[in-house]
Coordinates of C-alpha atoms in Angstrom, one line a residue:
X1 CA 24.2 13.7 -36.5
X2 CA 22.2 13.6 -33.4
X3 CA 18.4 13.0 -33.8
X4 CA 15.7 12.7 -31.2
X5 CA 12.9 10.1 -31.3
X6 CA 9.9 10.1 -28.9
X7 CA 8.2 6.9 -27.5
X8 CA 6.6 6.4 -24.1
X9 CA 8.9 6.2 -21.1
X10 CA 7.9 3.3 -18.9
X11 CA 10.9 2.7 -16.6
X12 CA 13.0 5.5 -15.1
X13 CA 16.7 5.9 -15.7
X14 CA 19.2 6.7 -18.6
X15 CA 20.9 4.1 -20.7
X16 CA 23.7 4.9 -23.1
X17 CA 25.0 2.2 -25.4
X18 CA 25.2 0.4 -28.7
X19 CA 22.1 -1.0 -30.4
X20 CA 21.6 -4.8 -30.5
X21 CA 18.6 -6.2 -32.1
X22 CA 16.3 -9.1 -30.8
X23 CA 17.0 -12.5 -32.5
X24 CA 14.9 -13.0 -35.5
X25 CA 11.6 -14.9 -35.4
X26 CA 11.4 -18.4 -36.5
X27 CA 11.1 -18.8 -40.3
X28 CA 7.8 -20.2 -41.6
X29 CA 8.2 -23.9 -41.9
X30 CA 7.7 -25.4 -45.4
X31 CA 4.2 -26.8 -46.3
X32 CA 5.0 -30.3 -47.2
X33 CA 2.7 -33.4 -46.9
X34 CA 3.5 -36.5 -45.0
X35 CA 2.2 -40.0 -45.4
X36 CA -0.7 -41.0 -43.3
X37 CA 1.3 -43.7 -41.4
X38 CA 3.6 -40.8 -40.1
X39 CA 0.8 -38.9 -38.5
X40 CA 0.9 -40.4 -35.2
X41 CA 4.6 -39.9 -34.9
X42 CA 4.3 -36.3 -35.9
X43 CA 1.6 -35.7 -33.3
X44 CA 3.9 -37.1 -30.5
X45 CA 6.7 -34.8 -31.8
X46 CA 4.4 -31.8 -31.5
X47 CA 3.1 -32.8 -28.0
X48 CA 6.7 -33.3 -26.8
X49 CA 7.7 -29.9 -28.1
X50 CA 4.8 -28.2 -26.6
X51 CA 5.4 -29.8 -23.1
X52 CA 9.1 -28.9 -23.3
X53 CA 8.2 -25.2 -24.1
X54 CA 5.7 -25.0 -21.3
X55 CA 8.2 -26.6 -18.8
X56 CA 10.9 -24.1 -19.9
X57 CA 8.4 -21.2 -19.4
X58 CA 7.6 -22.4 -16.0
X59 CA 11.1 -22.8 -15.1
X60 CA 12.0 -19.3 -16.3
X61 CA 9.1 -18.1 -14.1
X62 CA 10.3 -20.0 -11.1
X63 CA 13.7 -18.5 -11.5
X64 CA 12.5 -14.9 -12.1
X65 CA 9.9 -15.1 -9.3
X66 CA 7.2 -12.4 -8.5
X67 CA 5.4 -10.5 -11.2
X68 CA 7.3 -12.3 -13.9
X69 CA 6.5 -15.7 -12.5
X70 CA 2.7 -15.1 -12.8
X71 CA 3.1 -13.8 -16.4
X72 CA 5.3 -16.8 -17.6
X73 CA 3.0 -19.3 -15.9
X74 CA 0.0 -17.9 -17.8
X75 CA 2.1 -18.0 -21.1
X76 CA 2.9 -21.7 -20.2
X77 CA -0.8 -22.5 -20.0
X78 CA -1.4 -20.8 -23.4
X79 CA 1.1 -23.1 -24.8
X80 CA -0.9 -26.1 -23.5
X81 CA -4.3 -24.8 -24.5
X82 CA -6.3 -28.1 -25.3
X83 CA -8.3 -26.5 -28.2
X84 CA -5.1 -25.4 -29.9
X85 CA -3.6 -28.9 -29.4
X86 CA -6.6 -30.4 -30.8
X87 CA -6.3 -28.2 -33.8
X88 CA -2.6 -29.2 -34.2
X89 CA -3.6 -32.8 -34.1
X90 CA -6.3 -32.4 -36.8
X91 CA -3.8 -30.7 -39.2
X92 CA -1.2 -33.3 -38.8
X93 CA -3.8 -36.1 -39.3
X94 CA -4.5 -34.6 -42.7
X95 CA -0.9 -34.5 -43.7
X96 CA 0.9 -31.6 -42.2
X97 CA 4.2 -32.0 -40.5
X98 CA 4.5 -31.3 -36.8
X99 CA 6.0 -27.8 -37.2
X100 CA 3.6 -27.0 -40.0
X101 CA 0.8 -28.0 -38.0
X102 CA 1.8 -25.9 -35.0
X103 CA 2.4 -23.0 -37.2
X104 CA -1.0 -23.1 -38.9
X105 CA -2.9 -23.8 -35.8
X106 CA -1.4 -20.9 -34.0
X107 CA -1.9 -18.7 -37.0
X108 CA -5.6 -19.5 -37.0
X109 CA -5.8 -18.7 -33.2
X110 CA -3.8 -15.5 -33.7
X111 CA -6.3 -14.3 -36.3
X112 CA -9.1 -14.8 -33.7
X113 CA -7.1 -12.8 -31.1
X114 CA -6.2 -9.9 -33.5
X115 CA -9.8 -9.7 -34.6
X116 CA -11.7 -6.4 -34.3
X117 CA -13.2 -5.8 -30.8
X118 CA -11.4 -8.8 -29.3
X119 CA -10.1 -7.9 -25.9
X120 CA -7.2 -10.5 -26.2
X121 CA -5.7 -8.8 -29.2
X122 CA -2.9 -7.5 -27.0
X123 CA -2.0 -11.0 -26.3
X124 CA -0.8 -11.7 -29.9
X125 CA 2.9 -11.0 -28.9
X126 CA 2.9 -13.6 -26.2
X127 CA 1.1 -16.1 -28.5
X128 CA 3.7 -15.5 -31.3
X129 CA 6.5 -16.1 -28.7
X130 CA 5.0 -19.5 -27.8
X131 CA 4.6 -20.5 -31.3
X132 CA 8.2 -19.5 -32.1
X133 CA 9.5 -21.4 -29.3
X134 CA 7.7 -24.7 -30.2
X135 CA 8.5 -24.3 -34.0
X136 CA 12.2 -23.6 -33.1
X137 CA 12.3 -26.8 -31.0
X138 CA 10.7 -29.0 -33.7
X139 CA 13.2 -27.5 -36.4
X140 CA 16.1 -27.9 -34.2
X141 CA 17.2 -24.3 -34.5
X142 CA 18.1 -21.8 -31.8
X143 CA 15.2 -20.2 -29.9
X144 CA 14.5 -16.6 -30.7
X145 CA 15.6 -14.3 -27.9
X146 CA 17.9 -11.9 -26.4
X147 CA 21.3 -11.6 -28.5
X148 CA 24.5 -12.9 -27.1
X149 CA 27.0 -10.2 -26.3
X150 CA 30.0 -9.8 -23.9
X151 CA 29.5 -6.0 -23.9
X152 CA 26.6 -4.0 -22.5
X153 CA 24.1 -2.9 -25.0
X154 CA 20.6 -1.3 -25.6
X155 CA 18.1 -3.9 -26.8
X156 CA 15.8 -3.1 -29.6
X157 CA 12.8 -5.2 -30.5
X158 CA 9.3 -5.1 -32.0
X159 CA 8.0 -6.3 -28.8
X160 CA 9.5 -8.3 -26.0
X161 CA 7.9 -11.4 -24.9
X162 CA 7.6 -12.0 -21.1
X163 CA 10.0 -15.0 -21.2
X164 CA 12.7 -12.7 -22.5
X165 CA 12.0 -9.7 -20.4
X166 CA 11.8 -11.6 -17.2
X167 CA 15.5 -12.9 -17.4
X168 CA 17.3 -9.8 -18.9
X169 CA 20.6 -9.4 -17.2
X170 CA 20.7 -5.6 -16.1
X171 CA 24.6 -5.9 -16.2
X172 CA 24.4 -6.4 -19.9
X173 CA 21.1 -4.9 -21.0
X174 CA 21.4 -1.3 -20.2
X175 CA 17.9 -0.5 -21.4
X176 CA 15.5 -1.5 -24.1
X177 CA 13.3 0.1 -26.8
X178 CA 10.3 -1.5 -28.4
X179 CA 8.2 -0.5 -31.4
X180 CA 4.9 -1.9 -29.7
X181 CA 3.6 -2.1 -26.2
X182 CA 2.2 0.4 -23.9
X183 CA 2.8 1.9 -20.4
X184 CA 1.1 -1.0 -18.7
X185 CA 2.1 -3.9 -21.0
X186 CA 3.8 -6.9 -19.6
X187 CA 7.2 -5.7 -20.9
X188 CA 6.8 -2.3 -19.3
X189 CA 5.7 -3.8 -15.8
X190 CA 8.6 -6.3 -15.9
X191 CA 11.1 -3.5 -16.9
X192 CA 10.1 -1.5 -13.8
X193 CA 10.4 -4.5 -11.7
X194 CA 14.1 -5.1 -13.2
X195 CA 14.9 -1.4 -12.8
X196 CA 15.9 -1.3 -16.5
X197 CA 15.3 2.0 -18.3
X198 CA 12.8 1.4 -21.0
X199 CA 10.9 3.1 -23.9
X200 CA 8.0 1.5 -25.7
X201 CA 5.7 2.5 -28.6
X202 CA 8.4 4.0 -30.6
X203 CA 7.6 3.7 -34.2
X204 CA 10.7 2.9 -36.4
X205 CA 12.7 1.5 -33.6
X206 CA 13.6 -1.5 -35.6
X207 CA 15.1 0.7 -38.4
X208 CA 18.0 1.7 -36.0
X209 CA 21.1 0.0 -37.4
X210 CA 23.0 -2.5 -35.3
X211 CA 25.7 -0.9 -33.5
X212 CA 24.3 2.6 -33.5
X213 CA 24.8 4.5 -30.2
X214 CA 21.7 5.6 -28.5
X215 CA 20.8 7.3 -25.3
X216 CA 17.5 6.1 -23.8
X217 CA 15.6 8.3 -21.2
X218 CA 13.1 6.0 -19.6
X219 CA 11.5 8.9 -17.7
X220 CA 10.7 11.2 -20.7
X221 CA 10.4 8.6 -23.5
X222 CA 13.2 10.3 -25.6
X223 CA 15.8 8.3 -27.5
X224 CA 18.7 10.2 -28.7
X225 CA 20.4 8.7 -31.8
X226 CA 24.1 9.3 -32.1
X227 CA 24.0 11.7 -29.1
X228 CA 26.7 14.5 -29.0
X229 CA 29.2 14.5 -26.2
X230 CA 27.4 17.3 -24.7
X231 CA 24.1 15.5 -24.7
X232 CA 25.7 12.4 -23.2
X233 CA 27.3 14.7 -20.4
X234 CA 24.0 16.3 -19.8
X235 CA 22.1 12.9 -19.4
X236 CA 24.7 11.3 -17.3
X237 CA 24.9 14.5 -15.0
X238 CA 21.0 14.3 -14.6
X239 CA 21.3 10.5 -13.8
X240 CA 24.0 11.2 -11.3
X241 CA 22.0 13.9 -9.6
X242 CA 18.9 11.6 -9.5
X243 CA 21.0 8.8 -7.9
X244 CA 22.3 11.1 -5.2
X245 CA 18.9 12.3 -4.5
X246 CA 17.6 8.8 -4.1
X247 CA 20.4 7.9 -1.7
X248 CA 19.6 10.8 0.5
X249 CA 15.8 10.1 0.6
X250 CA 15.0 7.6 3.4
X251 CA 12.0 6.9 5.8
X252 CA 8.3 7.1 5.4
X253 CA 6.8 8.9 2.4
X254 CA 5.9 12.5 3.0
X255 CA 5.6 16.0 1.4
X256 CA 8.2 18.5 2.4
X257 CA 5.6 20.0 4.9
X258 CA 5.1 16.6 6.7
X259 CA 1.9 15.4 5.0
X260 CA 2.2 11.6 5.3
X261 CA 1.8 9.6 2.2
X262 CA 2.6 5.9 2.9
X263 CA 4.6 4.3 0.1
X264 CA 3.7 0.7 -0.3
X265 CA 4.9 -2.2 -2.8
X266 CA 3.0 -4.1 -5.3
X267 CA 4.1 -7.8 -5.1
X268 CA 3.2 -11.1 -6.7
X269 CA 4.3 -13.3 -3.9
X270 CA 6.9 -14.0 -1.3
X271 CA 9.9 -13.8 -3.9
X272 CA 9.1 -10.1 -4.2
X273 CA 9.4 -9.3 -0.6
X274 CA 13.1 -8.9 -0.2
X275 CA 13.3 -6.1 -2.8
X276 CA 10.2 -4.3 -1.2
X277 CA 11.9 -4.4 2.2
X278 CA 15.2 -3.1 0.8
X279 CA 13.4 -0.3 -1.0
X280 CA 11.9 0.9 2.3
X281 CA 8.3 0.0 1.5
X282 CA 6.0 0.8 4.4
X283 CA 3.9 -2.3 3.6
X284 CA 2.2 -3.9 0.6
X285 CA -0.5 -2.1 -1.2
X286 CA -1.2 -4.8 -3.6
X287 CA -0.6 -8.4 -3.0
X288 CA -1.6 -10.1 -6.3
X289 CA -2.6 -13.6 -5.3
X290 CA -2.9 -15.0 -8.8
X291 CA 0.6 -16.4 -8.7
X292 CA -0.5 -19.2 -6.5
X293 CA -3.5 -20.2 -8.5
X294 CA -1.5 -20.2 -11.8
X295 CA 0.5 -23.1 -10.9
X296 CA -2.4 -25.4 -11.9
X297 CA -5.2 -24.1 -14.1
X298 CA -7.3 -27.3 -13.3
X299 CA -7.9 -26.9 -9.7
X300 CA -7.4 -24.3 -7.0
X301 CA -4.5 -24.6 -4.5
X302 CA -5.3 -26.2 -1.1
X303 CA -6.0 -24.0 1.9
X304 CA -2.9 -25.2 3.5
X305 CA -0.5 -24.0 0.7
X306 CA -2.3 -20.7 0.6
X307 CA -1.9 -20.2 4.3
X308 CA 1.8 -21.0 3.9
X309 CA 2.3 -18.4 1.0
X310 CA 0.3 -15.7 2.7
X311 CA 2.0 -16.1 6.0
X312 CA 5.5 -15.5 4.5
X313 CA 4.4 -12.1 3.1
X314 CA 2.6 -11.0 6.4
X315 CA 5.6 -11.9 8.5
X316 CA 7.9 -9.6 6.5
X317 CA 6.0 -6.6 7.5
X318 CA 5.5 -6.6 11.5
X319 CA 3.4 -3.5 12.4
X320 CA 3.1 -2.7 8.7
X321 CA 0.1 -2.7 6.3
X322 CA -0.5 -5.6 3.8
X323 CA -3.4 -5.2 1.4
X324 CA -4.3 -8.6 -0.3
X325 CA -6.3 -8.7 -3.4
X326 CA -8.3 -11.9 -3.6
X327 CA -8.1 -14.0 -6.9
X328 CA -8.4 -11.8 -10.0
X329 CA -9.2 -14.5 -12.7
X330 CA -10.7 -14.2 -16.1
X331 CA -10.0 -12.1 -19.3
X332 CA -6.1 -12.5 -19.6
X333 CA -5.7 -14.9 -16.6
X334 CA -8.1 -17.8 -17.3
X335 CA -8.4 -20.7 -15.0
X336 CA -10.2 -23.9 -16.1
X337 CA -11.9 -24.4 -12.7
X338 CA -13.2 -20.8 -12.6
X339 CA -13.3 -19.0 -15.9
X340 CA -16.2 -19.6 -18.4
X341 CA -15.0 -21.6 -21.4
X342 CA -16.7 -19.3 -23.9
X343 CA -17.1 -15.6 -23.6
X344 CA -17.5 -13.1 -26.5
X345 CA -15.5 -10.4 -24.6
X346 CA -14.0 -11.9 -21.4
X347 CA -13.0 -8.5 -20.1
X348 CA -16.6 -7.3 -20.0
X349 CA -17.8 -10.7 -18.6
X350 CA -17.3 -12.9 -15.7
X351 CA -13.9 -12.0 -14.2
X352 CA -12.6 -10.9 -10.7
X353 CA -15.1 -10.8 -8.0
X354 CA -17.9 -11.9 -10.4
X355 CA -16.1 -15.2 -11.0
X356 CA -15.5 -15.8 -7.2
X357 CA -19.3 -15.0 -6.3
X358 CA -20.1 -17.7 -8.9
X359 CA -17.7 -20.0 -7.3
X360 CA -18.2 -19.2 -3.5
X361 CA -16.1 -22.1 -2.4
X362 CA -12.9 -20.8 -3.9
X363 CA -13.5 -17.4 -2.3
X364 CA -14.4 -18.9 1.1
X365 CA -11.2 -21.1 1.0
X366 CA -9.0 -18.1 0.2
X367 CA -10.5 -15.9 2.9
X368 CA -10.4 -18.7 5.4
X369 CA -6.6 -19.1 4.5
X370 CA -6.0 -15.6 5.1
X371 CA -7.8 -15.6 8.4
X372 CA -5.5 -18.4 9.6
X373 CA -2.3 -16.9 8.0
X374 CA -2.7 -13.7 10.1
X375 CA -3.3 -15.3 13.4
X376 CA -1.0 -14.1 16.1
X377 CA 0.9 -11.6 13.8
X378 CA 1.2 -7.9 14.6
X379 CA 0.4 -6.9 11.0
X380 CA -2.5 -4.7 9.7
X381 CA -4.2 -7.0 7.1
X382 CA -6.5 -5.5 4.5
X383 CA -8.4 -7.6 1.9
X384 CA -9.9 -6.2 -1.2
X385 CA -12.0 -7.4 -4.1
X386 CA -11.2 -6.8 -7.9
X387 CA -13.8 -5.6 -10.3
X388 CA -16.3 -4.1 -7.9
X389 CA -19.0 -2.4 -9.9
X390 CA -21.5 -1.2 -7.3
X391 CA -22.7 -1.4 -3.7
X392 CA -24.2 -4.8 -4.3
X393 CA -20.8 -6.2 -5.2
X394 CA -19.2 -4.5 -2.2
X395 CA -21.7 -5.9 0.2
X396 CA -21.5 -9.5 -1.2
X397 CA -17.6 -9.3 -0.7
X398 CA -18.0 -7.9 2.9
X399 CA -20.5 -10.6 3.8
X400 CA -18.2 -13.3 2.6
X401 CA -15.3 -11.8 4.6
X402 CA -17.3 -11.7 7.8
X403 CA -18.6 -15.3 7.1
X404 CA -15.1 -16.6 6.9
X405 CA -14.3 -15.0 10.3
X406 CA -11.7 -12.7 8.7
X407 CA -10.3 -10.1 11.2
X408 CA -9.2 -7.5 8.7
X409 CA -10.4 -4.4 6.9
X410 CA -12.6 -5.1 3.7
X411 CA -12.0 -3.0 0.8
X412 CA -12.9 -2.5 -3.1
X413 CA -10.8 -1.9 -6.0
X414 CA -11.9 1.0 -8.1
X415 CA -11.2 -0.3 -11.7
X416 CA -14.7 0.4 -13.3
X417 CA -15.8 4.0 -13.9
X418 CA -19.1 3.1 -12.1
X419 CA -17.3 2.4 -8.9
X420 CA -15.5 5.7 -9.1
X421 CA -18.8 7.6 -9.9
X422 CA -20.7 5.8 -7.0
X423 CA -17.8 5.5 -4.6
X424 CA -19.6 7.0 -1.5
X425 CA -22.3 4.2 -2.0
X426 CA -19.7 1.5 -2.2
X427 CA -18.1 2.9 1.1
X428 CA -21.3 2.1 3.0
X429 CA -20.2 -1.5 2.8
X430 CA -16.5 -1.4 2.9
X431 CA -13.7 0.4 4.7
X432 CA -11.3 1.5 2.0
X433 CA -10.9 1.9 -1.7
X434 CA -7.8 1.1 -3.9
X435 CA -7.6 2.5 -7.4
X436 CA -6.3 0.0 -10.0
X437 CA -5.5 2.7 -12.5
X438 CA -4.4 0.3 -15.3
X439 CA -7.8 -1.2 -15.6
X440 CA -9.6 1.9 -14.8
X441 CA -7.9 3.5 -17.8
X442 CA -8.7 0.5 -19.9
X443 CA -12.4 0.5 -19.1
X444 CA -12.7 4.3 -19.2
X445 CA -11.2 4.7 -22.7
X446 CA -12.0 1.3 -24.2
X447 CA -8.4 0.8 -24.8
X448 CA -6.7 -2.6 -24.2
X449 CA -3.6 -2.1 -22.1
X450 CA -1.5 -4.5 -24.2
X451 CA -2.2 -2.7 -27.6
X452 CA 0.5 -0.1 -28.5
X453 CA -1.8 1.6 -31.1
X454 CA -4.0 2.8 -28.2
X455 CA -1.3 3.5 -25.8
X456 CA -2.0 7.3 -25.6
X457 CA -5.4 6.3 -24.1
X458 CA -3.7 4.2 -21.5
X459 CA -1.6 7.2 -20.2
X460 CA -2.4 7.8 -16.6
X461 CA -2.0 11.5 -17.2
X462 CA -5.3 11.5 -19.1
X463 CA -7.4 14.2 -17.4
X464 CA -10.7 12.0 -17.7
X465 CA -8.8 9.4 -15.6
X466 CA -7.6 12.1 -13.1
X467 CA -11.2 13.2 -12.6
X468 CA -12.2 9.7 -11.7
X469 CA -9.3 9.5 -9.2
X470 CA -10.5 12.8 -7.7
X471 CA -14.1 11.5 -7.4
X472 CA -13.1 8.4 -5.5
X473 CA -10.7 10.3 -3.2
X474 CA -13.3 13.0 -2.4
X475 CA -15.9 10.3 -1.6
X476 CA -13.4 8.6 0.7
X477 CA -12.6 11.9 2.4
X478 CA -16.4 12.6 2.9
X479 CA -16.8 9.1 4.5
X480 CA -13.7 9.4 6.6
X481 CA -11.9 6.4 4.9
X482 CA -8.9 5.8 2.9
X483 CA -8.3 5.8 -0.8
X484 CA -5.0 4.5 -2.3
X485 CA -3.6 3.9 -5.8
X486 CA -2.0 0.6 -6.5
X487 CA -1.9 0.8 -10.4
X488 CA 1.3 1.7 -12.3
X489 CA 0.4 5.4 -12.2
X490 CA 1.9 5.6 -8.7
X491 CA 5.2 4.6 -10.0
X492 CA 5.6 7.9 -11.8
X493 CA 7.2 10.4 -9.4
X494 CA 5.7 13.5 -10.9
X495 CA 2.2 11.9 -11.2
X496 CA 2.5 10.6 -7.5
X497 CA 2.7 14.4 -6.6
X498 CA -0.5 14.9 -8.6
X499 CA -2.3 11.9 -7.0
X500 CA -1.3 13.3 -3.5
X501 CA -2.8 16.6 -4.5
X502 CA -6.1 14.9 -5.7
X503 CA -6.4 13.4 -2.1
X504 CA -5.1 9.8 -2.4
X505 CA -4.0 8.6 0.9
X506 CA -1.3 6.0 0.0
X507 CA 0.6 5.0 -3.1
X508 CA 1.8 1.4 -3.9
X509 CA 4.1 0.5 -6.8
X510 CA 6.8 -1.8 -7.9
X511 CA 9.7 -1.8 -5.3
X512 CA 12.3 -0.1 -7.7
X513 CA 10.1 3.0 -8.0
X514 CA 9.7 3.6 -4.3
X515 CA 13.0 5.5 -3.9
X516 CA 12.1 7.8 -7.0
X517 CA 8.7 8.6 -5.7
X518 CA 9.9 9.2 -2.0
X519 CA 12.7 11.6 -3.2
X520 CA 10.2 13.5 -5.4
X521 CA 7.4 13.9 -2.9
X522 CA 9.8 15.2 -0.3
X523 CA 10.6 18.3 -2.5
X524 CA 7.1 19.7 -2.5
X525 CA 4.4 20.8 -0.1
X526 CA 0.9 19.4 0.0
X527 CA -0.5 22.8 -1.4
X528 CA 2.0 22.6 -4.3
X529 CA 0.7 19.1 -5.0
X530 CA -2.9 20.4 -4.9
X531 CA -2.1 23.2 -7.3
X532 CA -0.4 20.7 -9.7
X533 CA -3.4 18.5 -9.5
X534 CA -5.7 21.3 -10.3
X535 CA -3.6 22.3 -13.2
X536 CA -3.5 18.8 -14.6
X537 CA -7.3 18.4 -14.5
X538 CA -7.8 22.0 -16.2
X539 CA -6.5 20.8 -19.6
X540 CA -7.6 18.4 -22.3
X541 CA -4.7 16.0 -23.1
X542 CA -2.3 13.8 -21.2
X543 CA 0.6 15.6 -22.5
X544 CA -0.9 18.9 -21.5
X545 CA -1.6 17.7 -18.0
X546 CA 1.9 16.5 -17.6
X547 CA 3.4 19.9 -18.7
X548 CA 0.9 21.9 -16.6
X549 CA 1.7 20.0 -13.4
X550 CA 5.5 20.2 -14.1
X551 CA 5.2 23.9 -14.6
X552 CA 3.3 24.4 -11.2
X553 CA 5.9 22.2 -9.3
X554 CA 8.9 24.0 -10.9
X555 CA 7.5 27.4 -10.1
X556 CA 7.0 28.5 -13.7

């Protein structure tokens, strides 16, 4: 009998297939004592396993490239955390086996991360995956992970670790459903990058029996269990119509009455450029430069290596616009040479621009590298700072750009509510704004983007978030400057229309989403988008906002 479950749709498309479950987690190793003379050997085994897992994660990152590479390299650094390893050594020294020492040390660290008020609670899934991989290697059992199958399937999991998501084969994994996660979790971001339909935060997903046929709608968040022939036909017809519309939509982003809305790509490095070019991106709206710095947490990359990486991206968009975000370190992306060792709440501490201003040599080197990389290229370079709180921050960044001799536009990311509320003040120092809706939602609602339990507060349709977008766009319009969106909100085609109606001047997203957004924008006039935006802001919940906007655009 057909039943319908509702989660959070995070990656467009429809997948119909049989359920396969993620491989089971590693069993808890036995707690047995070892003689003191074996401690050194066991410590060596533990270190070898840790290094092997870190190397495997790095290799997976290099293979996947782009966004996935940055995520997996951060996970590799987690595996090698010196405090964790010191704890492992201590436990082995008093009698634990290597596998038990690893298990218990990670359990203690896990409890810290999962504690009330701890920003890093959402990283527990990543930590568990690292632990499972190390313990599996020590026990000599298969790694947990994606099931082996010769036939395409829909993957079901409690959550998906980045190491698994990054290398999913879209030819076999038709789509995936997770019990946990949120719209801006690592799994969701990587699913969009892969173009795999996905639904997250679906309670009870793990109870679906192996082999059950399900239909996953990654746009609506609906999962149909044992769908009828009629439902399958309906979903397949809708998917075919969507595919035809995508193929027919080409050229620059614009509404049906010609209002231009440049559609740009979010990238993590040179590896993401081909997909952006193929999707028809009009440039880059967010070049996350962290990928280059995550290769070595002990020291910043050289100016020469940075110049080489930046130039590869800049050369790919002649006459186009490339917006580079300077290093955004801290919180979930710690770097030994930049990030404070101890902070009670890293998300509210020294991260982003704050870290760079405390280490001006790192910022100066990056800005100088960008200045050299753009020399002689016919590209419109724009450089922006993350985590700008006020005009003082904006001025400090603009002054640093000028001191480095950078010939580019300087901008500020709006990720903190104070920046949206005082946007006109900030625009006295910089030339553009870029809304990072993921972090803006996180700070507006005090809701960690990695925690499924608060995913409703991470929904970019929340009217309070739309109010802050509108405030920023209004300020930019008043100052005659631009205000784009580079958060995951821009990848939602319907929401892209609402953002356009709010006055946003450009939209940047993962390359796979560009055709969907281009085709949807082309169906409506600017006036329709403005009415949809007003309707979305006039209600009280994210779901009501989505329904209200859809009603306006469908003419109901």
